[in-house]
Amino acid sequence: MLRLGLTGGIGSGKSTVAQRFRELGALVIDADKLAREVVAVGSDGLAAIHQRFGDVVLAADGSLDRVVLGGIVFADAQSRKDLEAITHPLIGARTRSLLESAAPERIVVHDVPLLVELGMAAAYHLSVVVGADEDTRVARLTGGRRFTEADARTRIAAQSGDRERRAAADAWLDNNGTVDQLVAQVDALWRDRILGFNDNLMTGGRSHRSDTPTLVAYDDSWPSTAQRLIGRITLALKGAGLDEAGVSVEHIGSTSVPGLTAKDVVDIQVGVRILSDADAPGFVKALADKGFPRAEGNDGKNHDQDTVHSWAPDPSSWGKRFHGSSDPGRVAHVHVRERGSAGWETSLLFRDWLVANPSERDDYADLKRALAETEPTTSSYTLAKEPWFAGALERARVWERNTGWSAP
């Protein structure tokens, strides 16, 4: 089941996006709607709120006066935390019930206003954020929704800002324009990314780049992209009971080196206690369910292996398992290696050495650009880098000894 987390600041237009997803066929779970359900008259939620905040939050008919309660909690952080402690467990239980009743192939959109504030992005296959400038949002709130300007800005200030939302966003929908323009963005996202992601998730398929080596300039969004992938992988393995088995997850490869030209592919390394842990059915299923399927034929008997180097001649120290990404909008490679093995340590050493030595980074970039112009396929491009790479690793090992570097 493909799960999307949908969020956006107050006045951003998130409700319009949720409605369009509904029209496209998604099951939309509205956290705000559930929040109202769990505090309805006669509910345990309303009783708990009444006990915490007093009669002032009750309307004349005994229902919750949301305006009064909102004024209290948006003005006081502790009051907001107390309210969340009451409502979030109730909303969570109702959400789980709705998810369990949905068909496995159904695309689920979870509309969560505080997704970023609560650090929930890792719970979803994709986080979709609706964004708009503050003045645009204030105009909407003081127009159709009848907020005062002061109240509107207070509500906006109480939520995360665009910097935090962009870091959490796999897809950013700009809503500074018209409704038609926003809907067009939703339709394109659905058509070009979401449907393919869901198909891959159901079939175990993974996304690929063109076999022609294509380089791009360093992208400042790569670190935050990697952190989102790391969060999802970590949560998936934790959910499978593997968080205490010596698992580590890190961003490696060219996209982890600031300023380095690279293919637009994010490489993640998962370190496990022993490599056979990566062949456990629970491990493989946990990653596949989260959108990181095991590559075909990579089953522990016929598995990938890094190039063996002379200082660690045992081939088993270079063994790994390989997973891809089901997301058509983000090609990612997940390399699973045994912690302490030569392959695991080398990937971390090479990254840190390039970061610490800009001249080596630039030489590597020059080599990559030259080979990308002459090598017809990604495979031949990778093979052509090997002589330089072998010498670079020797220099990196000298740097390791001189600096006392050790793997994290």
mmCIF file of C-alpha atoms in Angstrom:
data_model
loop_
_atom_site.group_PDB
_atom_site.id
_atom_site.type_symbol
_atom_site.label_atom_id
_atom_site.label_comp_id
_atom_site.label_asym_id
_atom_site.label_seq_id
_atom_site.Cartn_x
_atom_site.Cartn_y
_atom_site.Cartn_z
ATOM 1 C CA MET A 1 0.000 0.000 0.000
ATOM 2 C CA LEU A 2 1.500 3.304 -1.119
ATOM 3 C CA ARG A 3 1.134 5.898 1.610
ATOM 4 C CA LEU A 4 1.573 9.609 0.975
ATOM 5 C CA GLY A 5 1.886 12.168 3.728
ATOM 6 C CA LEU A 6 0.243 15.459 2.712
ATOM 7 C CA THR A 7 0.916 18.653 4.626
ATOM 8 C CA GLY A 8 1.192 22.400 4.338
ATOM 9 C CA GLY A 9 0.904 25.445 6.537
ATOM 10 C CA ILE A 10 -2.422 27.000 7.388
ATOM 11 C CA GLY A 11 -3.790 28.842 4.367
ATOM 12 C CA SER A 12 -1.476 27.018 1.937
ATOM 13 C CA GLY A 13 -4.228 25.267 -0.004
ATOM 14 C CA LYS A 14 -3.709 21.753 1.326
ATOM 15 C CA SER A 15 -7.457 21.043 1.332
ATOM 16 C CA THR A 16 -7.640 21.721 -2.405
ATOM 17 C CA VAL A 17 -4.855 19.208 -3.005
ATOM 18 C CA ALA A 18 -6.523 16.619 -0.770
ATOM 19 C CA GLN A 19 -9.778 16.980 -2.685
ATOM 20 C CA ARG A 20 -8.004 16.529 -6.014
ATOM 21 C CA PHE A 21 -6.295 13.374 -4.756
ATOM 22 C CA ARG A 22 -9.724 12.132 -3.699
ATOM 23 C CA GLU A 23 -11.073 12.788 -7.209
ATOM 24 C CA LEU A 24 -8.132 10.900 -8.716
ATOM 25 C CA GLY A 25 -9.037 7.816 -6.704
ATOM 26 C CA ALA A 26 -6.933 8.012 -3.545
ATOM 27 C CA LEU A 27 -8.247 7.161 -0.116
ATOM 28 C CA VAL A 28 -7.762 10.426 1.784
ATOM 29 C CA ILE A 29 -7.514 10.195 5.547
ATOM 30 C CA ASP A 30 -8.042 13.678 6.950
ATOM 31 C CA ALA A 31 -6.310 14.094 10.308
ATOM 32 C CA ASP A 32 -8.328 17.244 11.018
ATOM 33 C CA LYS A 33 -11.587 15.375 10.414
ATOM 34 C CA LEU A 34 -10.462 12.580 12.700
ATOM 35 C CA ALA A 35 -9.416 15.169 15.252
ATOM 36 C CA ARG A 36 -12.998 16.439 15.306
ATOM 37 C CA GLU A 37 -14.416 12.930 15.544
ATOM 38 C CA VAL A 38 -12.354 11.985 18.605
ATOM 39 C CA VAL A 39 -13.541 15.083 20.517
ATOM 40 C CA ALA A 40 -17.220 14.837 19.603
ATOM 41 C CA VAL A 41 -19.851 15.243 22.310
ATOM 42 C CA GLY A 42 -19.789 12.233 24.625
ATOM 43 C CA SER A 43 -16.288 11.121 23.598
ATOM 44 C CA ASP A 44 -13.421 10.264 25.933
ATOM 45 C CA GLY A 45 -11.353 12.865 24.088
ATOM 46 C CA LEU A 46 -13.716 15.709 24.921
ATOM 47 C CA ALA A 47 -13.890 14.603 28.542
ATOM 48 C CA ALA A 48 -10.104 14.700 28.823
ATOM 49 C CA ILE A 49 -9.892 18.144 27.209
ATOM 50 C CA HIS A 50 -12.600 19.465 29.541
ATOM 51 C CA GLN A 51 -10.689 18.148 32.543
ATOM 52 C CA ARG A 52 -7.424 19.776 31.374
ATOM 53 C CA PHE A 53 -8.716 23.161 30.151
ATOM 54 C CA GLY A 54 -11.950 23.683 32.082
ATOM 55 C CA ASP A 55 -15.457 24.897 31.212
ATOM 56 C CA VAL A 56 -14.131 27.725 29.048
ATOM 57 C CA VAL A 57 -13.524 25.335 26.131
ATOM 58 C CA LEU A 58 -17.127 24.066 26.056
ATOM 59 C CA ALA A 59 -19.831 25.707 23.944
ATOM 60 C CA ALA A 60 -23.359 26.202 25.243
ATOM 61 C CA ASP A 61 -24.509 22.884 23.725
ATOM 62 C CA GLY A 62 -21.684 20.961 25.405
ATOM 63 C CA SER A 63 -19.564 20.600 22.267
ATOM 64 C CA LEU A 64 -15.959 21.708 21.997
ATOM 65 C CA ASP A 65 -15.474 25.417 21.323
ATOM 66 C CA ARG A 66 -12.638 25.025 18.857
ATOM 67 C CA VAL A 67 -12.084 28.763 18.491
ATOM 68 C CA VAL A 68 -11.527 29.244 22.215
ATOM 69 C CA LEU A 69 -9.343 26.155 22.481
ATOM 70 C CA GLY A 70 -7.361 27.236 19.422
ATOM 71 C CA GLY A 71 -6.700 30.638 20.947
ATOM 72 C CA ILE A 72 -5.315 28.941 24.055
ATOM 73 C CA VAL A 73 -3.072 26.358 22.461
ATOM 74 C CA PHE A 74 -1.652 28.522 19.677
ATOM 75 C CA ALA A 75 -0.599 31.106 22.250
ATOM 76 C CA ASP A 76 1.023 28.665 24.686
ATOM 77 C CA ALA A 77 3.402 25.844 23.744
ATOM 78 C CA GLN A 78 2.735 23.745 26.858
ATOM 79 C CA SER A 79 -1.006 23.919 26.349
ATOM 80 C CA ARG A 80 -0.517 22.749 22.772
ATOM 81 C CA LYS A 81 1.599 19.803 23.959
ATOM 82 C CA ASP A 82 -1.051 18.871 26.538
ATOM 83 C CA LEU A 83 -3.762 18.905 23.874
ATOM 84 C CA GLU A 84 -1.644 16.786 21.533
ATOM 85 C CA ALA A 85 -1.010 14.256 24.308
ATOM 86 C CA ILE A 86 -4.778 13.787 24.558
ATOM 87 C CA THR A 87 -5.782 13.761 20.910
ATOM 88 C CA HIS A 88 -2.851 12.183 19.039
ATOM 89 C CA PRO A 89 -3.201 8.642 20.482
ATOM 90 C CA LEU A 90 -6.928 8.697 19.702
ATOM 91 C CA ILE A 91 -6.353 9.959 16.167
ATOM 92 C CA GLY A 92 -3.605 7.366 15.667
ATOM 93 C CA ALA A 93 -5.887 4.501 16.647
ATOM 94 C CA ARG A 94 -8.613 5.675 14.255
ATOM 95 C CA THR A 95 -6.065 6.122 11.452
ATOM 96 C CA ARG A 96 -4.752 2.580 11.881
ATOM 97 C CA SER A 97 -8.297 1.257 11.684
ATOM 98 C CA LEU A 98 -8.907 3.025 8.358
ATOM 99 C CA LEU A 99 -5.592 1.801 6.923
ATOM 100 C CA GLU A 100 -6.305 -1.785 7.891
ATOM 101 C CA SER A 101 -9.627 -1.648 6.071
ATOM 102 C CA ALA A 102 -8.130 -0.353 2.784
ATOM 103 C CA ALA A 103 -7.257 -2.652 -0.129
ATOM 104 C CA PRO A 104 -3.484 -3.286 -0.510
ATOM 105 C CA GLU A 105 -3.364 -1.680 -3.969
ATOM 106 C CA ARG A 106 -5.160 1.481 -2.834
ATOM 107 C CA ILE A 107 -3.131 4.695 -2.745
ATOM 108 C CA VAL A 108 -3.611 6.342 0.628
ATOM 109 C CA VAL A 109 -3.123 10.053 1.219
ATOM 110 C CA HIS A 110 -2.797 11.004 4.879
ATOM 111 C CA ASP A 111 -3.633 14.683 5.275
ATOM 112 C CA VAL A 112 -1.633 15.750 8.359
ATOM 113 C CA PRO A 113 -1.310 19.490 9.132
ATOM 114 C CA LEU A 114 1.525 18.918 11.634
ATOM 115 C CA LEU A 115 3.434 16.240 9.717
ATOM 116 C CA VAL A 116 6.661 18.275 9.753
ATOM 117 C CA GLU A 117 6.284 19.515 13.318
ATOM 118 C CA LEU A 118 5.767 15.959 14.571
ATOM 119 C CA GLY A 119 8.631 14.501 12.523
ATOM 120 C CA MET A 120 6.336 12.044 10.739
ATOM 121 C CA ALA A 121 7.818 12.157 7.208
ATOM 122 C CA ALA A 122 9.615 8.810 7.559
ATOM 123 C CA ALA A 123 6.284 7.062 8.093
ATOM 124 C CA TYR A 124 5.308 7.608 4.439
ATOM 125 C CA HIS A 125 6.629 6.530 1.064
ATOM 126 C CA LEU A 126 6.423 10.164 -0.062
ATOM 127 C CA SER A 127 5.853 13.474 1.680
ATOM 128 C CA VAL A 128 3.899 15.996 -0.389
ATOM 129 C CA VAL A 129 4.030 19.595 0.834
ATOM 130 C CA VAL A 130 1.844 22.467 -0.366
ATOM 131 C CA GLY A 131 3.642 25.791 -0.087
ATOM 132 C CA ALA A 132 2.694 29.441 -0.443
ATOM 133 C CA ASP A 133 4.264 32.735 0.624
ATOM 134 C CA GLU A 134 3.229 34.066 4.024
ATOM 135 C CA ASP A 135 1.502 37.154 2.613
ATOM 136 C CA THR A 136 -0.517 34.976 0.243
ATOM 137 C CA ARG A 137 -1.597 32.747 3.126
ATOM 138 C CA VAL A 138 -2.498 35.740 5.302
ATOM 139 C CA ALA A 139 -4.651 37.137 2.496
ATOM 140 C CA ARG A 140 -6.534 33.844 2.245
ATOM 141 C CA LEU A 141 -7.051 33.596 5.977
ATOM 142 C CA THR A 142 -8.274 37.165 6.378
ATOM 143 C CA GLY A 143 -10.528 36.818 3.349
ATOM 144 C CA GLY A 144 -12.548 33.657 3.076
ATOM 145 C CA ARG A 145 -11.731 32.334 6.549
ATOM 146 C CA ARG A 146 -12.270 35.606 8.454
ATOM 147 C CA PHE A 147 -9.115 35.640 10.564
ATOM 148 C CA THR A 148 -7.704 38.935 11.747
ATOM 149 C CA GLU A 149 -4.263 39.606 10.298
ATOM 150 C CA ALA A 150 -2.679 39.361 13.754
ATOM 151 C CA ASP A 151 -4.338 36.003 14.415
ATOM 152 C CA ALA A 152 -3.362 34.707 10.981
ATOM 153 C CA ARG A 153 0.291 35.582 11.458
ATOM 154 C CA THR A 154 0.269 34.076 14.965
ATOM 155 C CA ARG A 155 -1.076 30.803 13.594
ATOM 156 C CA ILE A 156 1.519 30.785 10.803
ATOM 157 C CA ALA A 157 4.369 31.539 13.221
ATOM 158 C CA ALA A 158 3.303 28.653 15.469
ATOM 159 C CA GLN A 159 3.944 26.156 12.662
ATOM 160 C CA SER A 160 7.128 25.075 10.921
ATOM 161 C CA GLY A 161 8.590 27.418 8.322
ATOM 162 C CA ASP A 162 9.320 26.758 4.671
ATOM 163 C CA ARG A 163 12.901 25.703 5.378
ATOM 164 C CA GLU A 164 11.759 22.788 7.524
ATOM 165 C CA ARG A 165 8.929 21.907 5.152
ATOM 166 C CA ARG A 166 11.197 21.855 2.105
ATOM 167 C CA ALA A 167 13.623 19.556 3.914
ATOM 168 C CA ALA A 168 10.737 17.156 4.566
ATOM 169 C CA ALA A 169 9.249 17.400 1.064
ATOM 170 C CA ASP A 170 9.701 14.758 -1.598
ATOM 171 C CA ALA A 171 7.315 16.796 -3.731
ATOM 172 C CA TRP A 172 6.679 20.536 -3.316
ATOM 173 C CA LEU A 173 3.463 21.972 -4.775
ATOM 174 C CA ASP A 174 3.676 25.753 -5.237
ATOM 175 C CA ASN A 175 0.333 27.422 -4.527
ATOM 176 C CA ASN A 176 1.110 31.076 -5.086
ATOM 177 C CA GLY A 177 -0.911 30.962 -8.301
ATOM 178 C CA THR A 178 -4.404 29.885 -9.292
ATOM 179 C CA VAL A 179 -6.390 26.834 -8.260
ATOM 180 C CA ASP A 180 -6.124 25.488 -11.812
ATOM 181 C CA GLN A 181 -2.330 25.770 -11.662
ATOM 182 C CA LEU A 182 -2.257 23.903 -8.351
ATOM 183 C CA VAL A 183 -4.531 21.140 -9.651
ATOM 184 C CA ALA A 184 -2.307 20.762 -12.726
ATOM 185 C CA GLN A 185 0.684 20.147 -10.443
ATOM 186 C CA VAL A 186 -1.255 17.503 -8.517
ATOM 187 C CA ASP A 187 -2.287 15.767 -11.732
ATOM 188 C CA ALA A 188 1.291 15.726 -13.021
ATOM 189 C CA LEU A 189 2.596 14.316 -9.743
ATOM 190 C CA TRP A 190 -0.077 11.623 -9.777
ATOM 191 C CA ARG A 191 0.545 10.700 -13.409
ATOM 192 C CA ASP A 192 4.345 10.907 -13.512
ATOM 193 C CA ARG A 193 5.332 9.630 -10.104
ATOM 194 C CA ILE A 194 2.623 8.306 -7.811
ATOM 195 C CA LEU A 195 0.994 5.769 -10.146
ATOM 196 C CA GLY A 196 4.366 4.336 -11.162
ATOM 197 C CA PHE A 197 5.513 4.180 -7.548
ATOM 198 C CA ASN A 198 2.386 2.266 -6.602
ATOM 199 C CA ASP A 199 2.824 -0.171 -9.499
ATOM 200 C CA ASN A 200 6.450 -0.801 -8.535
ATOM 201 C CA LEU A 201 5.515 -1.257 -4.898
ATOM 202 C CA MET A 202 2.908 -3.879 -5.821
ATOM 203 C CA THR A 203 5.204 -5.788 -8.207
ATOM 204 C CA GLY A 204 8.616 -5.345 -6.561
ATOM 205 C CA GLY A 205 9.858 -3.196 -9.432
ATOM 206 C CA ARG A 206 12.514 -0.532 -9.084
ATOM 207 C CA SER A 207 13.326 2.680 -10.910
ATOM 208 C CA HIS A 208 16.346 3.063 -13.192
ATOM 209 C CA ARG A 209 18.262 5.871 -14.822
ATOM 210 C CA SER A 210 19.203 5.769 -18.485
ATOM 211 C CA ASP A 211 22.149 3.464 -19.171
ATOM 212 C CA THR A 212 23.966 6.442 -20.676
ATOM 213 C CA PRO A 213 26.215 8.072 -18.024
ATOM 214 C CA THR A 214 24.668 11.472 -17.315
ATOM 215 C CA LEU A 215 26.254 13.864 -14.816
ATOM 216 C CA VAL A 216 24.751 16.920 -13.156
ATOM 217 C CA ALA A 217 26.175 19.665 -10.979
ATOM 218 C CA TYR A 218 26.062 19.164 -7.218
ATOM 219 C CA ASP A 219 22.512 19.636 -5.952
ATOM 220 C CA ASP A 220 22.028 21.244 -2.531
ATOM 221 C CA SER A 221 18.902 19.136 -2.044
ATOM 222 C CA TRP A 222 20.805 15.837 -2.068
ATOM 223 C CA PRO A 223 21.630 15.824 1.676
ATOM 224 C CA SER A 224 18.002 16.374 2.702
ATOM 225 C CA THR A 225 16.863 13.788 0.157
ATOM 226 C CA ALA A 226 19.313 11.307 1.656
ATOM 227 C CA GLN A 227 18.115 12.071 5.166
ATOM 228 C CA ARG A 228 14.533 11.302 4.166
ATOM 229 C CA LEU A 229 15.615 7.968 2.672
ATOM 230 C CA ILE A 230 17.705 7.193 5.744
ATOM 231 C CA GLY A 231 14.729 7.962 7.974
ATOM 232 C CA ARG A 232 12.480 5.603 6.038
ATOM 233 C CA ILE A 233 15.018 2.790 5.954
ATOM 234 C CA THR A 234 15.784 3.160 9.649
ATOM 235 C CA LEU A 235 12.089 3.153 10.555
ATOM 236 C CA ALA A 236 11.429 0.147 8.330
ATOM 237 C CA LEU A 237 14.195 -1.919 9.929
ATOM 238 C CA LYS A 238 13.176 -0.814 13.393
ATOM 239 C CA GLY A 239 9.626 -1.920 12.666
ATOM 240 C CA ALA A 240 10.990 -5.314 11.662
ATOM 241 C CA GLY A 241 12.758 -5.608 15.019
ATOM 242 C CA LEU A 242 16.208 -5.047 13.536
ATOM 243 C CA ASP A 243 17.113 -1.767 15.231
ATOM 244 C CA GLU A 244 19.199 -3.504 17.914
ATOM 245 C CA ALA A 245 21.123 -5.758 15.519
ATOM 246 C CA GLY A 246 23.987 -3.359 14.924
ATOM 247 C CA VAL A 247 22.344 -1.620 11.971
ATOM 248 C CA SER A 248 23.726 1.719 10.751
ATOM 249 C CA VAL A 249 22.450 3.773 7.811
ATOM 250 C CA GLU A 250 24.521 6.477 6.067
ATOM 251 C CA HIS A 251 24.645 8.619 2.949
ATOM 252 C CA ILE A 252 27.609 7.613 0.773
ATOM 253 C CA GLY A 253 28.729 7.997 -2.826
ATOM 254 C CA SER A 254 29.220 11.112 -4.933
ATOM 255 C CA THR A 255 26.004 12.836 -3.840
ATOM 256 C CA SER A 256 27.334 12.797 -0.257
ATOM 257 C CA VAL A 257 30.323 14.978 -1.174
ATOM 258 C CA PRO A 258 29.486 18.713 -1.299
ATOM 259 C CA GLY A 259 30.478 20.303 -4.599
ATOM 260 C CA LEU A 260 31.045 17.052 -6.492
ATOM 261 C CA THR A 261 29.571 16.486 -9.947
ATOM 262 C CA ALA A 262 27.568 13.265 -9.915
ATOM 263 C CA LYS A 263 24.838 11.157 -11.447
ATOM 264 C CA ASP A 264 21.523 12.088 -9.855
ATOM 265 C CA VAL A 265 21.432 8.865 -7.855
ATOM 266 C CA VAL A 266 21.508 8.871 -4.064
ATOM 267 C CA ASP A 267 23.559 6.042 -2.544
ATOM 268 C CA ILE A 268 22.735 4.800 0.935
ATOM 269 C CA GLN A 269 24.780 2.273 2.900
ATOM 270 C CA VAL A 270 23.140 -0.001 5.442
ATOM 271 C CA GLY A 271 25.643 -1.633 7.778
ATOM 272 C CA VAL A 272 24.537 -4.894 9.398
ATOM 273 C CA ARG A 273 26.061 -7.030 12.135
ATOM 274 C CA ILE A 274 26.767 -9.918 9.757
ATOM 275 C CA LEU A 275 25.927 -9.986 6.063
ATOM 276 C CA SER A 276 23.577 -12.944 6.443
ATOM 277 C CA ASP A 277 21.286 -10.666 8.496
ATOM 278 C CA ALA A 278 20.489 -8.921 5.207
ATOM 279 C CA ASP A 279 19.098 -12.194 3.795
ATOM 280 C CA ALA A 280 16.553 -12.681 6.570
ATOM 281 C CA PRO A 281 13.029 -12.583 5.093
ATOM 282 C CA GLY A 282 12.012 -9.894 7.586
ATOM 283 C CA PHE A 283 14.886 -7.642 6.495
ATOM 284 C CA VAL A 284 14.150 -8.010 2.787
ATOM 285 C CA LYS A 285 10.395 -7.529 3.260
ATOM 286 C CA ALA A 286 10.817 -4.495 5.508
ATOM 287 C CA LEU A 287 12.853 -2.668 2.862
ATOM 288 C CA ALA A 288 10.619 -3.782 -0.016
ATOM 289 C CA ASP A 289 7.462 -2.637 1.780
ATOM 290 C CA LYS A 290 9.058 0.757 2.315
ATOM 291 C CA GLY A 291 9.885 1.062 -1.384
ATOM 292 C CA PHE A 292 13.410 -0.411 -1.495
ATOM 293 C CA PRO A 293 13.153 -3.818 -3.226
ATOM 294 C CA ARG A 294 16.035 -6.280 -3.457
ATOM 295 C CA ALA A 295 17.603 -6.387 -6.909
ATOM 296 C CA GLU A 296 16.759 -9.415 -8.999
ATOM 297 C CA GLY A 297 19.071 -12.373 -8.411
ATOM 298 C CA ASN A 298 20.699 -10.686 -5.419
ATOM 299 C CA ASP A 299 19.657 -13.465 -3.069
ATOM 300 C CA GLY A 300 22.713 -14.314 -0.989
ATOM 301 C CA LYS A 301 23.804 -17.049 -3.385
ATOM 302 C CA ASN A 302 24.237 -14.836 -6.433
ATOM 303 C CA HIS A 303 25.043 -11.488 -4.891
ATOM 304 C CA ASP A 304 26.905 -8.324 -5.739
ATOM 305 C CA GLN A 305 30.493 -7.872 -4.700
ATOM 306 C CA ASP A 306 32.680 -4.787 -4.653
ATOM 307 C CA THR A 307 36.075 -4.786 -6.353
ATOM 308 C CA VAL A 308 38.600 -6.690 -4.220
ATOM 309 C CA HIS A 309 41.725 -4.678 -3.317
ATOM 310 C CA SER A 310 45.109 -6.022 -2.322
ATOM 311 C CA TRP A 311 45.089 -4.850 1.292
ATOM 312 C CA ALA A 312 41.962 -6.962 1.944
ATOM 313 C CA PRO A 313 42.276 -9.959 -0.424
ATOM 314 C CA ASP A 314 39.445 -12.012 1.092
ATOM 315 C CA PRO A 315 36.504 -11.661 -1.335
ATOM 316 C CA SER A 316 34.011 -12.174 1.487
ATOM 317 C CA SER A 317 35.083 -8.846 2.973
ATOM 318 C CA TRP A 318 33.762 -7.124 -0.170
ATOM 319 C CA GLY A 319 30.390 -8.847 -0.328
ATOM 320 C CA LYS A 320 27.159 -6.866 -0.256
ATOM 321 C CA ARG A 321 23.456 -6.962 -1.023
ATOM 322 C CA PHE A 322 21.828 -4.419 -3.295
ATOM 323 C CA HIS A 323 18.387 -2.780 -3.167
ATOM 324 C CA GLY A 324 16.912 -0.134 -5.432
ATOM 325 C CA SER A 325 14.055 2.352 -5.126
ATOM 326 C CA SER A 326 10.480 1.911 -6.326
ATOM 327 C CA ASP A 327 10.040 5.672 -6.639
ATOM 328 C CA PRO A 328 10.192 6.814 -10.295
ATOM 329 C CA GLY A 329 10.985 10.316 -9.079
ATOM 330 C CA ARG A 330 14.051 9.364 -7.045
ATOM 331 C CA VAL A 331 16.535 6.745 -8.181
ATOM 332 C CA ALA A 332 18.379 5.465 -5.132
ATOM 333 C CA HIS A 333 20.847 2.624 -4.544
ATOM 334 C CA VAL A 334 20.924 0.901 -1.177
ATOM 335 C CA HIS A 335 24.134 -1.040 -0.513
ATOM 336 C CA VAL A 336 23.954 -3.452 2.422
ATOM 337 C CA ARG A 337 27.348 -4.408 3.798
ATOM 338 C CA GLU A 338 28.682 -6.032 6.928
ATOM 339 C CA ARG A 339 29.886 -3.495 9.454
ATOM 340 C CA GLY A 340 33.662 -3.606 9.786
ATOM 341 C CA SER A 341 34.129 -5.257 6.389
ATOM 342 C CA ALA A 342 36.526 -3.794 3.849
ATOM 343 C CA GLY A 343 33.685 -2.728 1.561
ATOM 344 C CA TRP A 344 31.742 -1.011 4.349
ATOM 345 C CA GLU A 345 34.754 0.887 5.671
ATOM 346 C CA THR A 346 36.072 1.851 2.226
ATOM 347 C CA SER A 347 32.831 3.529 1.183
ATOM 348 C CA LEU A 348 32.927 5.707 4.313
ATOM 349 C CA LEU A 349 36.642 6.423 4.029
ATOM 350 C CA PHE A 350 36.368 7.468 0.390
ATOM 351 C CA ARG A 351 33.516 9.857 1.172
ATOM 352 C CA ASP A 352 35.271 11.499 4.112
ATOM 353 C CA TRP A 353 38.594 11.703 2.260
ATOM 354 C CA LEU A 354 37.015 13.533 -0.682
ATOM 355 C CA VAL A 355 35.230 15.929 1.672
ATOM 356 C CA ALA A 356 38.514 16.709 3.447
ATOM 357 C CA ASN A 357 40.561 17.050 0.239
ATOM 358 C CA PRO A 358 38.911 19.396 -2.302
ATOM 359 C CA SER A 359 41.724 18.991 -4.834
ATOM 360 C CA GLU A 360 41.139 15.235 -4.952
ATOM 361 C CA ARG A 361 37.394 15.868 -5.240
ATOM 362 C CA ASP A 362 37.995 18.177 -8.202
ATOM 363 C CA ASP A 363 40.321 15.684 -9.895
ATOM 364 C CA TYR A 364 37.657 13.036 -9.496
ATOM 365 C CA ALA A 365 35.041 15.360 -11.002
ATOM 366 C CA ASP A 366 37.309 16.050 -14.004
ATOM 367 C CA LEU A 367 37.781 12.327 -14.567
ATOM 368 C CA LYS A 368 34.041 11.667 -14.356
ATOM 369 C CA ARG A 369 33.218 14.396 -16.864
ATOM 370 C CA ALA A 370 35.836 13.130 -19.303
ATOM 371 C CA LEU A 371 34.644 9.527 -19.080
ATOM 372 C CA ALA A 372 30.985 10.525 -19.378
ATOM 373 C CA GLU A 373 31.804 12.011 -22.771
ATOM 374 C CA THR A 374 33.582 8.903 -24.073
ATOM 375 C CA GLU A 375 31.928 5.892 -22.417
ATOM 376 C CA PRO A 376 28.650 4.757 -24.009
ATOM 377 C CA THR A 377 27.139 2.970 -20.991
ATOM 378 C CA THR A 378 27.057 3.313 -17.248
ATOM 379 C CA SER A 379 28.760 -0.063 -16.895
ATOM 380 C CA SER A 380 31.694 0.899 -19.100
ATOM 381 C CA TYR A 381 31.878 4.286 -17.352
ATOM 382 C CA THR A 382 32.122 2.587 -13.953
ATOM 383 C CA LEU A 383 34.741 0.117 -15.188
ATOM 384 C CA ALA A 384 36.833 2.920 -16.724
ATOM 385 C CA LYS A 385 37.046 4.663 -13.330
ATOM 386 C CA GLU A 386 38.626 1.652 -11.623
ATOM 387 C CA PRO A 387 42.336 2.462 -12.259
ATOM 388 C CA TRP A 388 41.936 5.987 -10.842
ATOM 389 C CA PHE A 389 39.827 4.652 -8.018
ATOM 390 C CA ALA A 390 42.462 2.091 -7.007
ATOM 391 C CA GLY A 391 45.133 4.779 -6.754
ATOM 392 C CA ALA A 392 42.775 7.135 -4.942
ATOM 393 C CA LEU A 393 42.035 4.531 -2.298
ATOM 394 C CA GLU A 394 45.748 4.105 -1.652
ATOM 395 C CA ARG A 395 46.033 7.861 -1.104
ATOM 396 C CA ALA A 396 42.951 7.785 1.086
ATOM 397 C CA ARG A 397 44.498 5.069 3.244
ATOM 398 C CA VAL A 398 47.623 7.186 3.714
ATOM 399 C CA TRP A 399 45.367 10.078 4.775
ATOM 400 C CA GLU A 400 43.589 7.692 7.149
ATOM 401 C CA ARG A 401 46.855 6.771 8.868
ATOM 402 C CA ASN A 402 48.047 10.379 9.037
ATOM 403 C CA THR A 403 44.804 11.760 10.457
ATOM 404 C CA GLY A 404 43.714 8.859 12.638
ATOM 405 C CA TRP A 405 40.420 8.610 10.775
ATOM 406 C CA SER A 406 38.139 5.797 11.800
ATOM 407 C CA ALA A 407 34.736 4.720 10.525
ATOM 408 C CA PRO A 408 31.765 6.296 12.341
#
